XYZ file of N, CA and C in Angstrom:
513
model
N 0.755 -1.282 0.146
C 0.030 -0.045 -0.091
C 0.813 1.338 -0.054
N 0.653 2.125 -0.943
C 1.374 3.474 -1.048
C 0.839 4.174 0.043
N 1.589 5.469 0.320
C 1.251 6.381 1.340
C -0.090 7.100 1.068
N -0.402 7.133 -0.322
C -1.777 8.180 -0.853
C -2.793 7.130 -0.572
N -2.587 5.750 -0.165
C -3.697 4.892 0.048
C -4.091 4.769 1.401
N -3.167 5.247 2.368
C -3.279 5.268 3.616
C -4.864 5.874 4.217
N -5.544 5.232 5.114
C -6.809 5.971 5.415
C -6.807 6.943 6.353
N -7.383 7.907 6.241
C -7.272 9.172 7.597
C -8.527 9.177 7.908
N -8.661 9.728 9.115
C -10.050 10.400 9.555
C -10.110 11.867 9.089
N -11.263 11.971 8.568
C -11.421 13.563 8.147
C -12.206 14.036 9.357
N -11.916 15.436 9.893
C -12.287 15.999 10.851
C -12.823 17.492 10.545
N -13.690 18.009 11.467
C -14.277 19.342 11.244
C -13.570 20.361 11.850
N -13.789 21.585 11.898
C -13.350 22.547 12.462
C -13.178 22.416 13.974
N -13.647 21.791 14.595
C -13.695 21.200 16.135
C -12.771 20.115 16.418
N -12.166 19.458 15.093
C -11.634 18.251 15.547
C -12.421 16.740 15.818
N -13.542 16.930 15.338
C -14.736 15.822 15.209
C -14.710 15.245 13.907
N -14.312 13.711 14.305
C -14.202 12.877 12.849
C -15.737 13.050 12.528
N -15.785 13.357 10.896
C -16.874 13.375 10.136
C -16.790 12.391 8.967
N -15.927 11.585 8.800
C -15.488 10.635 7.703
C -14.348 10.270 7.522
N -13.980 9.396 6.566
C -12.388 8.823 6.255
C -12.320 8.995 4.604
N -11.068 8.810 4.409
C -10.657 9.167 3.029
C -9.352 8.532 2.923
N -8.867 8.216 1.780
C -7.406 7.989 1.539
C -6.677 9.130 1.549
N -5.551 9.090 1.866
C -4.541 10.094 1.923
C -4.380 10.998 0.798
N -4.163 10.399 -0.198
C -4.098 11.076 -1.673
C -5.271 11.791 -1.974
N -6.454 11.390 -1.570
C -7.496 12.476 -2.034
C -7.797 13.225 -0.896
N -7.542 13.038 0.394
C -7.729 14.104 1.250
C -6.832 15.363 1.042
N -5.510 14.993 0.449
C -4.555 15.904 0.069
C -5.104 16.853 -1.102
N -5.435 15.809 -2.145
C -5.930 16.398 -3.411
C -7.213 17.342 -3.307
N -8.012 17.345 -2.318
C -9.327 17.852 -2.402
C -9.475 18.754 -1.092
N -8.068 18.846 -0.279
C -8.124 19.936 0.946
C -8.965 19.384 1.944
N -9.039 18.052 2.134
C -9.936 17.544 3.221
C -9.381 17.703 4.665
N -9.834 18.428 5.739
C -9.239 18.634 6.987
C -8.989 17.275 7.611
N -7.633 16.819 8.041
C -7.295 15.740 8.852
C -6.484 15.893 9.841
N -5.670 15.116 10.338
C -5.106 15.189 11.595
C -3.495 14.766 11.384
N -2.445 15.579 11.960
C -1.182 15.462 11.851
C -0.650 15.809 13.330
N 0.620 15.023 13.388
C 1.701 15.318 14.732
C 2.927 15.762 14.299
N 3.331 16.654 15.180
C 4.684 17.459 15.111
C 5.521 16.977 16.124
N 6.516 16.306 15.899
C 7.196 16.057 17.337
C 8.938 16.517 17.200
N 9.022 17.638 18.101
C 10.378 18.148 17.979
C 11.338 17.187 18.966
N 12.239 16.678 18.136
C 13.266 15.592 18.782
C 14.489 16.177 19.109
N 14.725 16.210 20.512
C 15.898 16.765 20.781
C 16.956 15.777 21.263
N 18.074 15.916 21.337
C 19.266 15.366 21.900
C 19.593 15.671 23.322
N 20.698 14.886 23.819
C 21.292 14.843 25.219
C 21.582 16.507 25.503
N 22.224 17.171 24.196
C 22.674 18.397 24.380
C 21.733 19.464 24.165
N 20.408 19.041 24.028
C 19.342 20.025 23.636
C 19.241 20.540 22.180
N 19.955 19.958 21.288
C 19.825 20.189 19.887
C 18.702 19.546 19.154
N 18.192 20.294 18.184
C 16.918 19.592 17.504
C 17.326 19.144 16.541
N 16.653 17.960 16.251
C 16.735 17.056 14.844
C 16.227 18.155 13.789
N 16.760 18.253 12.762
C 16.478 19.127 11.788
C 16.764 18.208 10.158
N 15.856 18.060 9.658
C 16.159 17.295 8.413
C 15.455 17.992 6.870
N 16.014 17.503 6.069
C 15.350 17.989 4.586
C 14.573 16.535 4.267
N 13.595 17.095 3.761
C 12.651 15.818 3.099
C 12.867 15.427 1.695
N 12.799 14.257 1.318
C 13.063 13.625 0.323
C 12.218 14.393 -0.807
N 12.726 14.399 -2.305
C 11.875 15.171 -3.390
C 10.750 14.132 -3.355
N 10.349 12.762 -3.078
C 9.541 12.021 -3.456
C 8.355 12.370 -2.402
N 8.502 13.190 -1.500
C 7.016 13.383 -0.646
C 5.997 13.867 -1.326
N 4.968 13.600 -0.680
C 3.661 13.901 -1.122
C 3.404 15.540 -1.245
N 3.552 16.129 0.307
C 3.556 17.432 0.184
C 4.933 17.710 0.757
N 5.362 19.028 0.294
C 6.527 19.791 0.586
C 7.684 18.979 0.483
N 7.819 18.413 -0.898
C 9.290 17.711 -1.208
C 10.198 18.791 -1.179
N 11.399 18.202 -0.389
C 12.613 18.774 -0.674
C 12.984 19.944 0.380
N 11.860 20.151 1.310
C 11.986 21.335 1.866
C 12.463 21.006 3.477
N 12.975 21.790 4.047
C 13.634 21.663 5.358
C 12.473 21.461 6.488
N 12.741 20.891 7.497
C 11.818 20.643 8.809
C 12.492 20.401 10.229
N 11.887 21.025 11.152
C 12.648 21.000 12.430
C 11.752 20.044 13.290
N 10.860 19.254 12.512
C 9.918 18.316 13.354
C 9.921 16.978 12.565
N 9.753 16.040 13.229
C 9.265 14.664 12.654
C 7.926 14.478 12.868
N 7.311 13.691 12.094
C 5.900 13.574 12.325
C 5.275 13.248 10.898
N 3.960 13.138 11.236
C 3.025 13.105 9.811
C 1.720 12.838 10.074
N 0.899 12.342 9.131
C -0.511 12.059 9.363
C -1.011 11.014 10.661
N -2.071 11.327 11.251
C -2.550 10.560 12.037
C -3.293 9.374 11.402
N -3.475 8.114 11.572
C -4.295 7.177 10.901
C -5.528 7.128 11.256
N -6.375 6.756 10.579
C -7.949 6.524 10.838
C -7.778 5.456 12.179
N -8.691 6.233 13.062
C -9.004 5.673 14.721
C -7.454 5.701 15.320
N -6.582 6.098 14.807
C -5.314 6.203 15.843
C -5.409 7.487 16.709
N -4.996 7.391 17.982
C -4.846 8.419 18.770
C -3.588 9.426 18.302
N -3.528 10.526 18.543
C -2.523 11.570 18.706
C -1.309 11.147 19.095
N -1.446 10.706 20.437
C -0.228 10.285 20.826
C 0.683 9.217 20.579
N -0.340 8.242 20.356
C 0.238 6.911 19.383
C 1.034 7.238 18.081
N 0.269 8.053 17.276
C 0.688 8.584 16.257
C 2.088 9.484 16.447
N 2.113 10.283 17.350
C 3.613 10.830 17.711
C 4.783 10.057 17.971
N 4.398 9.004 18.918
C 5.414 7.932 19.003
C 5.799 7.105 17.823
N 4.769 6.663 16.958
C 5.126 6.054 15.749
C 5.792 6.829 14.666
N 5.185 7.824 14.509
C 6.073 8.756 13.600
C 7.381 9.284 13.922
N 7.617 9.345 15.106
C 9.058 10.073 16.014
C 9.884 8.623 15.386
N 9.647 7.421 15.857
C 10.462 6.306 15.644
C 10.452 6.062 14.328
N 9.722 6.083 13.594
C 9.907 5.629 11.944
C 10.899 6.719 11.445
N 10.628 8.109 11.543
C 11.433 8.884 10.946
C 12.791 9.112 11.366
N 12.910 8.733 12.766
C 14.232 9.022 13.282
C 14.844 7.593 13.134
N 14.516 6.245 12.788
C 14.951 5.221 12.553
C 15.409 4.691 13.944
N 14.377 4.625 15.151
C 14.848 4.116 16.454
C 13.596 3.271 16.871
N 14.008 2.668 17.792
C 12.894 2.142 18.758
C 13.229 2.172 20.405
N 12.165 2.366 21.020
C 12.437 2.653 22.537
C 12.310 3.678 22.851
N 11.836 4.988 21.856
C 12.050 6.421 22.360
C 11.087 6.406 23.582
N 11.150 7.378 24.535
C 10.022 7.722 25.447
C 8.889 8.162 25.059
N 7.597 8.033 25.470
C 6.357 8.651 24.662
C 6.829 10.133 24.631
N 6.486 10.918 23.732
C 6.675 12.055 23.460
C 5.779 13.118 24.287
N 6.082 14.042 25.093
C 5.413 14.956 25.756
C 4.367 15.849 24.833
N 3.095 15.916 25.087
C 2.034 16.666 24.342
C 2.350 18.154 24.899
N 2.387 19.059 23.966
C 2.545 20.412 24.453
C 1.253 21.241 23.862
N 0.552 21.058 22.702
C -0.420 21.984 22.345
C -1.123 21.544 20.927
N -2.315 21.865 20.805
C -2.653 21.607 19.549
C -3.184 22.944 18.874
N -3.224 23.081 17.601
C -3.710 24.035 16.648
C -4.517 23.796 15.316
N -5.150 24.607 14.650
C -5.734 24.201 13.321
C -4.965 24.988 12.537
N -4.157 24.153 11.667
C -2.950 24.828 10.815
C -4.195 25.289 9.268
N -3.923 26.296 8.771
C -4.430 26.755 7.562
C -3.667 26.912 6.496
N -3.579 25.916 5.581
C -2.603 26.293 4.384
C -3.220 26.843 3.142
N -4.403 27.493 3.509
C -4.935 27.927 2.121
C -5.400 27.380 1.354
N -4.928 27.145 0.150
C -5.497 26.233 -0.729
C -5.019 24.940 -0.851
N -4.041 24.673 -0.041
C -3.493 23.474 0.411
C -4.238 22.720 1.408
N -5.296 23.096 2.104
C -6.169 22.826 2.942
C -5.805 23.306 4.558
N -6.532 22.469 5.308
C -6.199 22.738 6.896
C -6.171 21.536 7.287
N -5.083 21.478 8.530
C -5.158 20.028 9.461
C -5.063 20.627 10.879
N -5.575 19.565 11.560
C -5.519 19.724 13.144
C -4.029 19.141 13.248
N -3.336 20.032 14.186
C -1.922 20.017 14.228
C -1.483 19.671 15.960
N -1.096 18.472 16.332
C -0.578 18.383 17.770
C 0.768 18.238 17.811
N 1.432 19.143 18.749
C 2.949 19.450 18.742
C 3.255 18.675 19.880
N 4.282 17.862 19.695
C 4.927 17.348 20.965
C 6.575 17.485 21.028
N 7.087 17.123 22.073
C 8.579 16.995 22.169
C 9.024 15.642 22.711
N 10.031 15.208 22.380
C 10.583 13.945 22.916
C 12.282 14.188 22.805
N 12.883 13.563 23.950
C 14.217 13.658 23.994
C 14.909 12.377 23.168
N 15.684 12.342 22.437
C 16.128 10.987 21.723
C 17.721 11.187 21.806
N 18.233 9.976 22.924
C 19.502 9.913 22.831
C 20.189 8.880 22.347
N 19.239 7.995 21.347
C 19.576 7.015 20.697
C 20.309 7.530 19.296
N 21.414 6.436 18.886
C 21.864 7.095 17.601
C 20.536 6.941 16.405
N 20.428 7.857 15.527
C 19.263 8.138 14.625
C 19.763 7.541 13.442
N 18.863 6.626 12.628
C 18.815 5.982 11.332
C 17.860 6.497 10.473
N 17.806 7.574 10.124
C 16.328 8.203 9.307
C 15.972 7.452 8.324
N 14.703 7.355 7.908
C 14.282 6.528 6.815
C 14.853 7.179 5.610
N 15.406 6.398 4.633
C 15.915 7.306 3.323
C 14.891 7.627 2.731
N 13.785 6.804 2.627
C 12.363 7.532 1.829
C 11.892 8.589 2.157
N 12.169 9.146 3.605
C 11.465 10.208 4.065
C 12.492 11.382 4.024
N 13.678 11.191 4.503
C 14.885 11.981 4.842
C 16.019 12.027 3.907
N 16.292 12.936 3.400
C 17.343 13.586 2.431
C 18.623 13.842 3.180
N 18.670 14.612 4.056
C 19.500 15.055 5.005
C 19.259 15.193 6.521
N 20.094 15.319 7.253
C 19.730 15.498 8.605
C 21.035 15.887 9.695
N 20.580 16.530 10.533
C 21.584 16.868 11.694
C 20.924 17.450 13.038
N 21.459 17.082 13.959
C 20.996 18.001 15.156
C 21.749 19.192 15.201
N 20.784 20.341 15.458
C 21.377 21.710 15.174
C 20.877 22.408 16.429
N 21.693 23.299 16.990
C 21.567 24.344 18.337
C 20.661 25.032 17.649
N 19.555 25.720 18.780
C 18.378 26.644 18.422
C 19.200 27.829 17.559
N 19.991 28.247 18.095
C 20.864 29.377 17.498
C 21.069 29.287 16.158
N 21.539 28.189 15.661
C 21.499 27.494 14.284
C 20.239 27.759 13.439
N 19.352 27.062 14.083
C 17.947 26.903 13.551
C 17.580 28.254 13.088
N 17.477 29.285 14.133
C 17.042 30.522 14.156
C 17.647 31.240 12.808
N 19.129 31.097 12.637
C 20.034 31.657 11.416
C 19.426 31.140 10.265
N 19.140 29.980 10.263
C 18.897 29.374 8.922
C 17.201 29.803 8.525
N 16.246 30.209 9.436
C 15.032 30.293 9.108
C 14.758 31.347 7.940
N 15.616 32.261 7.746
C 15.365 32.826 6.652
C 16.339 32.607 5.335
N 17.130 31.759 5.624
C 18.027 31.062 4.286
C 17.518 29.747 3.871
N 17.079 29.153 4.670
C 16.599 27.511 4.010
C 14.727 27.678 3.795
N 14.370 26.824 2.862
C 12.896 26.934 2.601
C 12.397 25.501 3.439
N 11.706 26.112 4.363
C 11.078 25.365 5.403
C 9.477 24.975 4.976
N 9.178 23.716 5.645
C 7.481 23.513 5.302
C 6.722 24.386 6.159
N 6.031 24.897 5.385
C 4.994 25.896 5.917
C 4.140 25.442 6.980
N 3.918 24.212 7.348
C 3.163 23.719 8.550
C 4.176 23.747 9.716
N 5.150 23.265 9.412
C 6.248 23.036 10.682
C 6.761 24.439 10.886
N 7.165 25.378 9.996
C 7.282 26.733 10.424
C 6.244 27.408 11.403
N 4.998 27.104 10.813
C 3.852 27.491 11.642
C 3.956 26.652 13.273
N 4.333 25.439 13.504
C 4.407 25.139 14.460
C 5.304 25.372 15.528
N 6.511 25.857 14.825
C 7.636 26.397 15.250
C 7.365 27.502 16.180
N 6.682 28.460 15.032
C 6.260 29.969 15.510
C 5.282 29.522 16.859
N 4.718 28.755 16.949
C 3.670 28.641 18.072
C 4.171 28.058 19.205
N 5.313 27.111 18.924
C 6.366 26.772 19.703
C 6.882 27.737 20.544
N 7.626 28.894 19.790
C 8.085 29.849 20.603
C 7.273 30.755 21.587
N 5.989 30.908 20.801
C 4.764 31.839 21.735
C 4.843 30.923 22.944
N 4.412 29.565 22.973
C 4.248 28.683 23.982
C 5.293 28.641 25.346
N 6.385 28.578 24.674
C 7.667 28.484 25.720
C 7.726 29.848 26.251
N 7.318 30.965 25.395
C 7.354 32.224 26.214
C 6.165 32.328 27.120
N 5.070 32.170 27.005
C 4.019 32.062 27.607
C 3.978 31.339 28.914
N 4.664 30.101 28.613
C 4.287 29.090 29.911
C 5.814 29.150 30.703
């Protein structure tokens, strides 16, 4: 089964399930679904940053400071966060990611999706999926900030990052 065939819950503006759809159709028609964003940090507090492969369905070849992805039909956000983090980092045995907040991302013509943001510490040696990750490194916050205006970032990850900065300032 290709990722376009994966079944997703379709949700309304209140994050209530109103139907199901294959991922490819949900993307093509801009149907609202659920996603998780997990900020993975190493023992030194550096953040895992990567460039997506050119084959990705959305935002190919762009940089991201989160690992994550869509929440499958019937899957809980918390379960998706752990699954996606382990898959993309290429590790097993991560602690359960800590839920931070949730927001409705509006991508305009690209659609909108409920986005749950998490954080996890990864002290394990990472082996990212070659199908998902073209390049990766753990970068200090200052380096990420310097790269924000230089690299082309995934827009939903950038929105999550901006909200994460606000969340840390407020909390």
